[in-house]
Structures are given as C-alpha cells and as structure tokens.
Coordinates of C-alpha atoms (C1' of nucleotides) in Angstrom, one line a residue:
Chain A
X1 CA -11.4 -44.6 -31.7
X2 CA -10.8 -41.0 -31.4
X3 CA -14.5 -40.7 -30.8
X4 CA -13.7 -38.6 -27.7
X5 CA -11.7 -36.0 -29.6
X6 CA -14.6 -33.7 -29.2
X7 CA -14.4 -34.2 -25.5
X8 CA -10.6 -33.8 -25.5
X9 CA -11.0 -30.5 -27.3
X10 CA -13.1 -29.2 -24.5
X11 CA -10.5 -30.3 -21.9
X12 CA -7.7 -28.5 -23.8
X13 CA -9.9 -25.4 -24.2
X14 CA -10.6 -25.3 -20.5
X15 CA -6.9 -25.4 -19.8
X16 CA -6.0 -22.8 -22.3
X17 CA -8.9 -20.5 -21.7
X18 CA -8.2 -20.6 -17.9
X19 CA -4.6 -19.5 -18.5
X20 CA -4.9 -17.0 -21.3
X21 CA -8.6 -16.2 -21.5
X22 CA -10.8 -16.6 -24.6
X23 CA -9.3 -13.8 -26.6
X24 CA -5.7 -14.8 -25.6
X25 CA -6.2 -18.3 -26.9
X26 CA -5.7 -19.3 -30.5
X27 CA -7.0 -22.4 -32.3
X28 CA -3.5 -23.3 -33.5
X29 CA -2.1 -23.9 -30.1
X30 CA -5.2 -25.5 -28.8
X31 CA -5.1 -28.1 -31.7
X32 CA -1.3 -28.6 -31.3
X33 CA -1.8 -29.4 -27.6
X34 CA -3.9 -32.3 -28.8
X35 CA -1.4 -33.5 -31.4
X36 CA -3.5 -32.4 -34.3
X37 CA -3.5 -29.7 -36.8
X38 CA -5.8 -26.8 -36.5
X39 CA -8.2 -27.6 -39.2
X40 CA -8.9 -30.9 -37.5
X41 CA -10.7 -29.0 -34.7
X42 CA -13.2 -27.7 -37.2
X43 CA -14.4 -31.2 -37.9
X44 CA -15.8 -31.2 -34.3
X45 CA -16.7 -27.6 -33.7
X46 CA -17.7 -25.0 -36.3
X47 CA -15.9 -22.1 -34.7
X48 CA -13.8 -21.0 -31.8
X49 CA -17.0 -19.5 -30.3
X50 CA -18.8 -22.8 -30.6
X51 CA -16.0 -24.4 -28.5
X52 CA -16.5 -21.7 -25.9
X53 CA -20.2 -22.2 -25.8
X54 CA -19.9 -26.0 -25.6
X55 CA -17.5 -25.5 -22.7
X56 CA -19.8 -23.2 -20.9
X57 CA -22.7 -25.6 -21.5
X58 CA -20.6 -28.3 -19.9
X59 CA -19.6 -26.2 -16.9
X60 CA -23.2 -25.1 -16.3
X61 CA -24.4 -28.7 -16.5
X62 CA -21.6 -29.9 -14.2
X63 CA -22.5 -27.3 -11.7
X64 CA -26.2 -28.1 -11.8
X65 CA -25.3 -31.8 -11.4
X66 CA -22.8 -31.5 -8.5
X67 CA -23.8 -28.4 -6.6
X68 CA -27.3 -27.4 -7.8
X69 CA -29.6 -29.9 -6.3
X70 CA -30.3 -30.4 -2.6
X71 CA -29.5 -34.1 -3.0
X72 CA -25.8 -33.5 -3.1
X73 CA -25.8 -31.6 0.2
X74 CA -23.1 -32.9 2.6
X75 CA -24.6 -34.4 5.8
X76 CA -25.1 -31.8 8.5
X77 CA -22.1 -32.0 10.9
X78 CA -23.0 -33.4 14.2
X79 CA -20.3 -31.5 16.1
X80 CA -18.5 -28.2 15.8
X81 CA -15.2 -30.0 15.1
X82 CA -17.0 -31.9 12.3
X83 CA -17.8 -28.5 10.7
X84 CA -14.2 -27.7 10.5
X85 CA -13.4 -31.1 9.1
X86 CA -16.1 -30.8 6.5
X87 CA -14.9 -27.3 5.5
X88 CA -11.3 -28.4 5.1
X89 CA -12.3 -31.4 3.0
X90 CA -14.4 -29.2 0.7
X91 CA -11.7 -26.5 0.5
X92 CA -9.0 -29.1 -0.3
X93 CA -11.1 -30.6 -3.1
X94 CA -12.0 -27.3 -4.6
X95 CA -8.5 -26.0 -4.6
X96 CA -6.6 -29.1 -5.7
X97 CA -9.1 -30.5 -8.2
X98 CA -7.6 -29.0 -11.4
X99 CA -10.8 -29.1 -13.3
X100 CA -12.7 -27.1 -10.7
X101 CA -9.8 -24.7 -10.3
X102 CA -9.6 -24.1 -14.0
X103 CA -13.3 -23.6 -14.2
X104 CA -13.1 -20.9 -11.5
X105 CA -10.3 -19.2 -13.4
X106 CA -12.2 -19.2 -16.7
X107 CA -15.2 -17.7 -15.0
X108 CA -13.0 -15.1 -13.4
X109 CA -11.6 -14.1 -16.8
X110 CA -14.8 -14.1 -18.8
X111 CA -17.3 -12.9 -16.3
X112 CA -17.4 -9.4 -17.8
X113 CA -17.8 -10.6 -21.4
X114 CA -20.3 -13.4 -21.4
X115 CA -23.6 -13.2 -19.5
X116 CA -23.8 -16.9 -18.8
X117 CA -20.2 -16.9 -17.4
X118 CA -21.3 -13.9 -15.3
X119 CA -24.2 -15.8 -13.8
X120 CA -22.2 -19.0 -13.2
X121 CA -19.4 -16.9 -11.6
X122 CA -21.8 -15.5 -9.0
X123 CA -23.0 -19.0 -8.2
X124 CA -19.5 -20.4 -7.9
X125 CA -18.1 -17.4 -6.0
X126 CA -21.0 -16.3 -3.8
X127 CA -24.5 -17.7 -3.8
X128 CA -23.7 -21.4 -4.3
X129 CA -21.6 -21.6 -1.1
X130 CA -23.9 -19.3 0.8
X131 CA -27.0 -21.3 0.0
X132 CA -25.3 -24.6 0.8
X133 CA -24.1 -23.4 4.2
X134 CA -27.4 -21.7 5.0
X135 CA -28.9 -25.2 5.0
X136 CA -26.0 -26.7 6.9
X137 CA -26.2 -24.0 9.6
X138 CA -30.0 -24.3 9.8
X139 CA -29.5 -28.0 10.6
X140 CA -26.7 -27.3 13.1
X141 CA -28.8 -24.7 14.8
X142 CA -31.7 -27.1 15.1
X143 CA -29.3 -29.6 16.7
X144 CA -28.3 -27.0 19.2
X145 CA -24.7 -26.7 17.9
X146 CA -24.9 -23.0 16.9
X147 CA -26.3 -20.1 18.7
X148 CA -29.6 -18.9 17.3
X149 CA -29.0 -16.4 14.6
X150 CA -29.9 -15.8 10.9
X151 CA -28.5 -18.8 9.2
X152 CA -28.2 -17.0 5.8
X153 CA -26.1 -14.2 7.4
X154 CA -24.0 -16.8 9.2
X155 CA -23.5 -18.7 6.0
X156 CA -22.4 -15.5 4.2
X157 CA -20.1 -14.5 7.0
X158 CA -18.6 -18.0 7.0
X159 CA -18.2 -18.7 3.3
X160 CA -17.1 -15.3 1.9
X161 CA -13.8 -15.3 3.8
X162 CA -13.1 -18.9 2.7
X163 CA -14.0 -18.0 -0.9
X164 CA -11.5 -15.1 -0.7
X165 CA -8.7 -17.5 0.3
X166 CA -9.6 -19.9 -2.5
X167 CA -9.3 -17.1 -4.9
X168 CA -5.9 -16.4 -3.4
X169 CA -4.9 -20.0 -4.1
X170 CA -5.9 -19.6 -7.7
X171 CA -3.9 -16.4 -8.0
X172 CA -0.9 -17.3 -6.0
X173 CA -0.6 -21.1 -5.9
X174 CA 2.6 -21.0 -3.8
X175 CA 0.5 -19.6 -1.0
X176 CA -1.9 -22.6 -1.0
X177 CA -0.6 -24.2 2.2
X178 CA -0.7 -20.9 4.1
X179 CA -4.2 -20.2 2.8
X180 CA -5.4 -23.6 3.9
X181 CA -4.1 -23.0 7.3
X182 CA -5.9 -19.7 7.4
X183 CA -9.1 -21.3 6.4
X184 CA -8.8 -23.7 9.3
X185 CA -7.9 -21.0 11.7
X186 CA -10.9 -19.0 10.5
X187 CA -13.2 -21.9 10.8
X188 CA -12.1 -22.4 14.4
X189 CA -12.5 -18.8 15.2
X190 CA -16.0 -18.8 13.7
X191 CA -16.9 -21.8 15.9
X192 CA -15.5 -20.0 19.0
X193 CA -17.8 -17.1 18.2
X194 CA -21.0 -18.8 17.0
X195 CA -20.7 -22.2 18.5
X196 CA -23.1 -23.1 21.3
X197 CA -21.2 -23.5 24.6
X198 CA -20.7 -27.1 25.7
X199 CA -19.9 -28.4 22.2
X200 CA -16.4 -27.0 21.6
Chain B
X1 CA -2.0 21.7 -25.9
X2 CA -2.5 18.0 -26.4
X3 CA 0.4 17.6 -24.1
X4 CA -1.6 15.3 -22.0
X5 CA -2.3 12.8 -24.8
X6 CA 0.0 10.4 -23.2
X7 CA -2.2 10.6 -20.1
X8 CA -5.4 10.3 -22.1
X9 CA -4.0 7.1 -23.7
X10 CA -3.7 5.5 -20.3
X11 CA -7.2 6.5 -19.4
X12 CA -8.6 5.0 -22.6
X13 CA -6.4 1.9 -22.0
X14 CA -7.8 1.5 -18.5
X15 CA -11.3 1.6 -19.9
X16 CA -10.7 -0.8 -22.7
X17 CA -8.5 -3.2 -20.8
X18 CA -11.1 -3.4 -18.0
X19 CA -13.8 -4.3 -20.4
X20 CA -12.1 -6.6 -22.9
X21 CA -8.8 -7.5 -21.2
X22 CA -5.4 -6.9 -22.6
X23 CA -5.6 -9.5 -25.3
X24 CA -9.1 -8.5 -26.3
X25 CA -8.1 -4.9 -26.8
X26 CA -6.6 -3.6 -30.1
X27 CA -4.7 -0.4 -30.6
X28 CA -6.9 0.7 -33.5
X29 CA -10.0 1.0 -31.3
X30 CA -8.0 2.4 -28.5
X31 CA -6.7 5.2 -30.7
X32 CA -10.1 5.8 -32.3
X33 CA -11.7 6.3 -28.9
X34 CA -9.3 9.2 -28.5
X35 CA -10.0 10.6 -31.9
X36 CA -6.7 9.8 -33.4
X37 CA -5.3 7.2 -35.7
X38 CA -3.3 4.3 -34.4
X39 CA 0.1 5.4 -35.5
X40 CA -0.4 8.5 -33.4
X41 CA -0.4 6.3 -30.3
X42 CA 3.0 5.0 -31.2
X43 CA 4.4 8.6 -30.9
X44 CA 3.7 8.3 -27.1
X45 CA 4.3 4.6 -26.4
X46 CA 6.5 2.2 -28.3
X47 CA 4.2 -0.7 -28.1
X48 CA 0.9 -2.0 -26.8
X49 CA 2.8 -3.7 -24.0
X50 CA 4.5 -0.4 -23.1
X51 CA 1.0 1.0 -22.6
X52 CA 0.1 -1.9 -20.4
X53 CA 3.3 -1.5 -18.3
X54 CA 2.8 2.3 -17.9
X55 CA -0.8 1.7 -16.8
X56 CA 0.3 -0.9 -14.3
X57 CA 3.0 1.5 -13.0
X58 CA 0.3 4.2 -12.6
X59 CA -2.0 1.8 -10.8
X60 CA 0.8 0.6 -8.5
X61 CA 1.8 4.2 -7.7
X62 CA -1.8 5.2 -7.1
X63 CA -2.3 2.4 -4.7
X64 CA 0.9 3.2 -2.8
X65 CA -0.1 6.9 -2.6
X66 CA -3.7 6.3 -1.5
X67 CA -3.8 3.1 0.5
X68 CA -0.2 2.1 1.0
X69 CA 1.0 4.4 3.8
X70 CA -0.3 4.6 7.3
X71 CA -0.9 8.3 6.9
X72 CA -4.0 7.9 4.9
X73 CA -5.7 5.7 7.5
X74 CA -9.2 6.9 8.2
X75 CA -9.6 7.9 11.9
X76 CA -10.6 5.2 14.2
X77 CA -14.3 5.2 14.7
X78 CA -15.4 6.3 18.2
X79 CA -18.6 4.3 18.2
X80 CA -19.9 1.1 16.7
X81 CA -22.4 3.1 14.6
X82 CA -19.5 5.1 13.2
X83 CA -17.8 1.9 12.1
X84 CA -20.9 1.1 9.9
X85 CA -20.9 4.7 8.6
X86 CA -17.2 4.5 7.7
X87 CA -17.7 1.2 6.0
X88 CA -20.5 2.4 3.9
X89 CA -18.7 5.5 2.9
X90 CA -15.7 3.5 1.8
X91 CA -17.8 0.9 0.0
X92 CA -19.7 3.6 -1.9
X93 CA -16.5 5.3 -3.0
X94 CA -14.9 2.1 -4.1
X95 CA -17.9 0.8 -6.0
X96 CA -19.0 4.1 -7.6
X97 CA -15.6 5.6 -8.4
X98 CA -15.2 4.5 -12.0
X99 CA -11.5 4.6 -12.0
X100 CA -11.2 2.4 -9.0
X101 CA -13.8 0.0 -10.3
X102 CA -12.0 -0.3 -13.6
X103 CA -8.7 -0.9 -11.9
X104 CA -10.3 -3.8 -10.0
X105 CA -11.6 -5.2 -13.2
X106 CA -8.3 -5.0 -15.0
X107 CA -6.6 -6.7 -12.1
X108 CA -9.2 -9.4 -12.1
X109 CA -8.7 -10.0 -15.8
X110 CA -4.9 -9.9 -15.8
X111 CA -4.0 -11.5 -12.5
X112 CA -3.0 -14.8 -14.0
X113 CA -0.9 -13.3 -16.8
X114 CA 1.2 -10.6 -15.2
X115 CA 3.1 -11.0 -11.9
X116 CA 2.8 -7.4 -11.0
X117 CA -1.0 -7.4 -11.6
X118 CA -1.2 -10.6 -9.5
X119 CA 0.6 -8.9 -6.6
X120 CA -1.5 -5.7 -6.8
X121 CA -4.7 -7.8 -7.1
X122 CA -4.0 -9.5 -3.8
X123 CA -3.5 -6.1 -2.2
X124 CA -6.7 -4.7 -3.6
X125 CA -8.8 -7.8 -2.9
X126 CA -7.4 -9.1 0.3
X127 CA -4.4 -7.9 2.3
X128 CA -4.9 -4.1 1.8
X129 CA -8.3 -4.1 3.4
X130 CA -7.4 -6.6 6.0
X131 CA -4.3 -4.6 7.1
X132 CA -6.2 -1.4 7.2
X133 CA -9.0 -2.8 9.4
X134 CA -6.5 -4.6 11.6
X135 CA -5.3 -1.2 12.6
X136 CA -8.8 0.2 12.9
X137 CA -10.0 -2.7 15.1
X138 CA -6.9 -2.5 17.2
X139 CA -7.8 1.1 17.9
X140 CA -11.4 0.3 18.6
X141 CA -10.5 -2.5 20.9
X142 CA -8.3 -0.2 22.9
X143 CA -11.2 2.2 23.1
X144 CA -13.2 -0.6 24.6
X145 CA -15.6 -0.7 21.6
X146 CA -14.9 -4.3 20.6
X147 CA -14.5 -7.4 22.6
X148 CA -10.9 -8.5 23.0
X149 CA -10.0 -10.8 20.1
X150 CA -7.3 -11.1 17.5
X151 CA -7.7 -7.9 15.5
X152 CA -6.2 -9.4 12.3
X153 CA -8.7 -12.3 12.4
X154 CA -11.5 -9.8 13.0
X155 CA -10.4 -7.6 10.2
X156 CA -10.3 -10.6 7.8
X157 CA -13.7 -11.8 8.9
X158 CA -15.1 -8.3 8.4
X159 CA -13.5 -7.3 5.1
X160 CA -13.6 -10.5 3.1
X161 CA -17.5 -10.6 2.9
X162 CA -17.6 -6.9 2.0
X163 CA -14.9 -7.5 -0.7
X164 CA -17.0 -10.4 -2.1
X165 CA -20.0 -8.0 -2.4
X166 CA -17.9 -5.4 -4.1
X167 CA -16.8 -8.0 -6.6
X168 CA -20.5 -8.7 -7.2
X169 CA -21.1 -5.1 -8.0
X170 CA -18.3 -5.2 -10.6
X171 CA -19.8 -8.3 -12.1
X172 CA -23.5 -7.5 -11.9
X173 CA -23.8 -3.7 -11.6
X174 CA -27.6 -3.9 -11.5
X175 CA -27.3 -5.6 -8.1
X176 CA -25.4 -2.7 -6.7
X177 CA -28.1 -1.3 -4.4
X178 CA -28.9 -4.8 -3.1
X179 CA -25.3 -5.4 -2.4
X180 CA -24.9 -2.2 -0.6
X181 CA -27.8 -3.0 1.6
X182 CA -26.2 -6.4 2.3
X183 CA -22.9 -4.7 3.3
X184 CA -24.7 -2.5 5.8
X185 CA -26.7 -5.5 7.1
X186 CA -23.5 -7.5 7.5
X187 CA -21.7 -4.6 9.2
X188 CA -24.5 -4.4 11.8
X189 CA -24.5 -8.1 12.3
X190 CA -20.8 -8.0 12.9
X191 CA -21.2 -5.2 15.4
X192 CA -23.9 -7.2 17.2
X193 CA -21.5 -10.1 17.5
X194 CA -18.2 -8.4 18.3
X195 CA -19.2 -5.1 19.7
X196 CA -18.7 -4.5 23.4
X197 CA -22.0 -4.3 25.2
X198 CA -23.0 -0.9 26.2
X199 CA -22.0 0.7 22.9
X200 CA -24.6 -0.5 20.6
Chain C
dT1 C1' 12.7 34.3 -40.5
dT2 C1' 14.2 30.1 -39.9
dG3 C1' 15.1 25.8 -37.9
dA4 C1' 14.1 22.2 -34.9
dC5 C1' 11.0 19.4 -32.8
dA6 C1' 6.8 17.2 -31.1
dA7 C1' 2.2 15.6 -32.6
dG8 C1' -0.5 13.5 -35.8
dT9 C1' -1.6 11.3 -40.6
dG10 C1' -2.2 7.7 -44.0
dA11 C1' -0.2 4.2 -46.6
dC12 C1' 2.1 0.1 -46.0
dC13 C1' 4.5 -4.2 -44.0
dT14 C1' 4.5 -8.6 -41.6
dT15 C1' 2.5 -11.8 -38.8
dT16 C1' -1.1 -14.1 -36.9
dC17 C1' -5.7 -15.1 -36.6
dG18 C1' -10.0 -17.8 -37.6
dT19 C1' -11.9 -20.3 -41.2
dT20 C1' -12.4 -23.1 -45.6
dC21 C1' -11.6 -26.7 -48.8
dA22 C1' -9.9 -30.4 -51.7
dC23 C1' -7.9 -34.4 -50.4
dT24 C1' -6.3 -38.9 -47.8
dA25 C1' -6.6 -42.7 -44.6
dT26 C1' -9.4 -45.6 -41.9
dA27 C1' -13.0 -48.2 -40.3
dA28 C1' -17.6 -49.5 -40.2
dT29 C1' -21.8 -50.9 -43.3
dG30 C1' -24.5 -53.0 -46.9
Chain D
dC1 C1' -16.1 -56.3 -52.1
dA2 C1' -17.7 -51.8 -52.9
dT3 C1' -19.4 -47.9 -50.5
dT4 C1' -19.9 -44.4 -47.5
dA5 C1' -19.2 -41.7 -43.4
dT6 C1' -15.7 -40.0 -40.2
dA7 C1' -11.3 -38.1 -38.6
dG8 C1' -7.5 -35.8 -39.9
dT9 C1' -4.1 -33.2 -43.3
dG10 C1' -2.0 -29.3 -45.5
dA11 C1' -2.3 -25.5 -48.4
dA12 C1' -4.6 -21.4 -48.9
dC13 C1' -7.6 -17.2 -47.9
dG14 C1' -9.2 -12.9 -46.1
dA15 C1' -9.4 -10.1 -42.2
dA16 C1' -7.4 -8.1 -38.5
dA17 C1' -3.6 -7.6 -35.6
dG18 C1' 0.8 -4.9 -34.1
dG19 C1' 4.1 -2.0 -35.8
dT20 C1' 7.0 1.2 -39.2
dC21 C1' 7.8 5.1 -42.0
dA22 C1' 7.8 9.2 -44.9
dC23 C1' 5.4 13.1 -44.7
dT24 C1' 2.6 17.3 -42.9
dT25 C1' 1.4 20.6 -39.6
dG26 C1' 1.7 23.6 -35.8
dT27 C1' 4.7 25.8 -32.0
dC28 C1' 8.2 27.8 -30.1
dA29 C1' 13.0 29.2 -29.4
dA30 C1' 17.2 31.3 -31.5

DNA sequence: TTGACAAGTGACCTTTCGTTCACTATAATG
DNA sequence: CATTATAGTGAACGAAAGGTCACTTGTCAA
C-alpha cells in the first residue's frame, strides 16, 4: 500500500530542501510532514545524505529525460510572434510548475556544496536554455525569420535575461506577474532588433 | 589591540556563510578560524543570529555606499570601445574581489530565508546593474553613440547576460577565464547591434 | 597602587540532531 | 495455517549544536 513512501519521502525532501537547504532541514520535520515518525524514514533510506543523493539522482534523470535529448525540442516557431508565444508558454510552465521551481531553488542553495548540484545548476540556469534556443534560432534563421547572426550568441542574449527574471520569480514570488510582463516585453524587443523585416 | 575582533568575526562569518550557508556554519569552527574559543565570540555578539544580522547590516551599508548613490556612477563612456573596457573592468573587479564574490554567494544561499537578504540579492543580481546601465546608456544615446531605444530595456538586455556569467564564475571558478572572454564577446556583439554606425 | 573593565578561557548546560534497535502490526507467501 | 518480509513505532544513544558562567589576564584611568 504505502509502497510509494520512498517516493513521497523524496517529494517532501524536495520541498524542505528547497526552502531551508540541506543543512537547514532535519529528518524529524521531514518525517512529520509525511505523517510518520522519523525512524520510519530510515526504513527507506539509510541516511539523510542518501535521501539527498537519491533526490539528486532523480533531478538529474528528470532533466536528461525532459530537456537533455534533442527529441523534446519544441517545434521551430514559424513566425516571430510564435517565438514570443513559445517563450511565454515555457516561462509560465517553468515558473508555475512547483516541482521545477523547487528544483531550481534546491540547485541554487546547494550549488556550492555538491559537485553534481553545481553541474546541474549550470545546465538549468545557463547552458540548457542556451543550447535549446541555439537550435531554435538556427532553424528560424534558415526560415528567414531572423537576421543572419551567430545563433549561439543570439540564444545567449535571449535566454539569459529571461533566466534572470525566472530567478526573480523564485526569489520574490509576488513579482511574478510583473516579471512575466517583462519577459514578454523583452521578447518583443528582441524580435524588433533581430527579426527579419517583413515578418513582424 | 584586538579591538577589531568584532570586525574580524564578521570577516570570518562572511567566509564561512558564503561557503556553507548560515545553517551549515557552526560557531565553534568560526571561532577556531580566528584562533579563539567559541565563548570568546559571545563577548562580541550575543548569538549566531546577531552575527548574521550584523553581517547583513554591513553588506547593506556597503552596497548603499558603493553602488547606491548616483555619485559613484562611472563616467559615461565616450566611445563604444570604451563601453567594453568599462564593462571588463567592472566584471573583473566584481569576480576577483573576494569580498564582493563572497557577498554574492551569501546572498545566493540565504535569499529564500531572510527578507533583507532577498531584497539585497535582487539589487546585486538584477536592479542594481540595470539601473546603473540605464543611466550610462541614456548618456551614450545623448552622445549619439547608441541608436535611439528604451535605455532601461537596453540596460536589462546588456547586464542580465553578464550577470549570468558572473554567477557562473561563482559556481565554477575554473571557468572564470572562459566566462570573461564570453563577456567581452557579448559586449562587442551588443555594440555591433545597438551601436550607432560611424563609432565602431 | 588599586580598581574597573574588556577580552578571552574552559568547563558545563540544554537542546537538537542523525541514527539505531527491539518491537508491533499487516499483508503477502508457501 | 504458519511463516516471513515489510512498514512503521517509540525509546534511547552519542555527537554536535548554541549558549552560559565563573574565572583569569592584561590595560588603563583615577
């Protein structure tokens, strides 16, 4: 029945680690949030560190599954307006999906302590988005939607500001709406600058 | 003689908090790193939290002194090349100055726990740089160096990618050189796009 | 010289932490 | 039906945490 307790522990750990960090989380509270007593957790994981490692394993696997392979690339937008729509859809998901948001927070808090967290943090915050949009912009340039330029540089210039605003949402959730509007404004500004005339 | 022990405690706290976070730091180690025993620390601060608050006070005051007022604005560059030089000078200072780098790390680690850290983090990571370059770009546009555009949007588009690379240096110091080169490349790309022709 | 005070020590206290273990309840298995 | 594995309990343990206190030492002013 409670066969998925092991899984529920990871969910609770993600929640607590993302709020208080690894060092700031204690096994008592973690167990209590699942309605069991702390020794019960040790039936599923041999230590607090084992929970952390299992959680990281899961986050790494999840990232590889959902963002790592070229299969899951969104279709290349066939208009400049579609680029903004795609961007807003992705931004909304990544900010409002609690699991993804908590993953970002955990990586933020543990990036200086755990080498695997560090590596995954760079993917989440920088290279992942850049790589993805490098492909998208390559496709859009081939379609004649964007002026000819280095797609990797364009992707970096496009995704880094958006990433900064996503971090702002994590830090100050009450500014989420404002940040989303800024992302949209930035996307349109980007299009005005780099979009090929005739496709506005 | 050891009148500045109170100050040295804050320095040690900055170092330890920036590496292990507040929760991951203990007063024993902190004291030991100063060559004294933990009860000695309590002669200067009444609690671990008091140390944290004093450190935050200092960081907030430092920021207000050095980046908060319009007095300390760097002079508006009088050429596009000078913008890149200014940018590289600032990036090098901010990455290589250990105190500033540790401050960023602390704010990164404690932004979700302490409201004042959260506020200062947003200044350090986002609004501070944007505001500063908004003024710079306004001046450069008036000088005819930049194409007419919304200076705040330009500043955001310019500083956010640079900020992302500075975070990368904090996270993966071995990539510092590469990141610096990327900052310079990005700056030149930005100038190519937004610079007024005739000033390249 | 003395007295007061600030800085630092070391022993100690309390609480909380992560972890262990003997035990119980339950449900599947032979 | 007997058995065995699994999930969960509650008490207990040792280590480490933050913090207190009586005491020493050195400095300086009266």
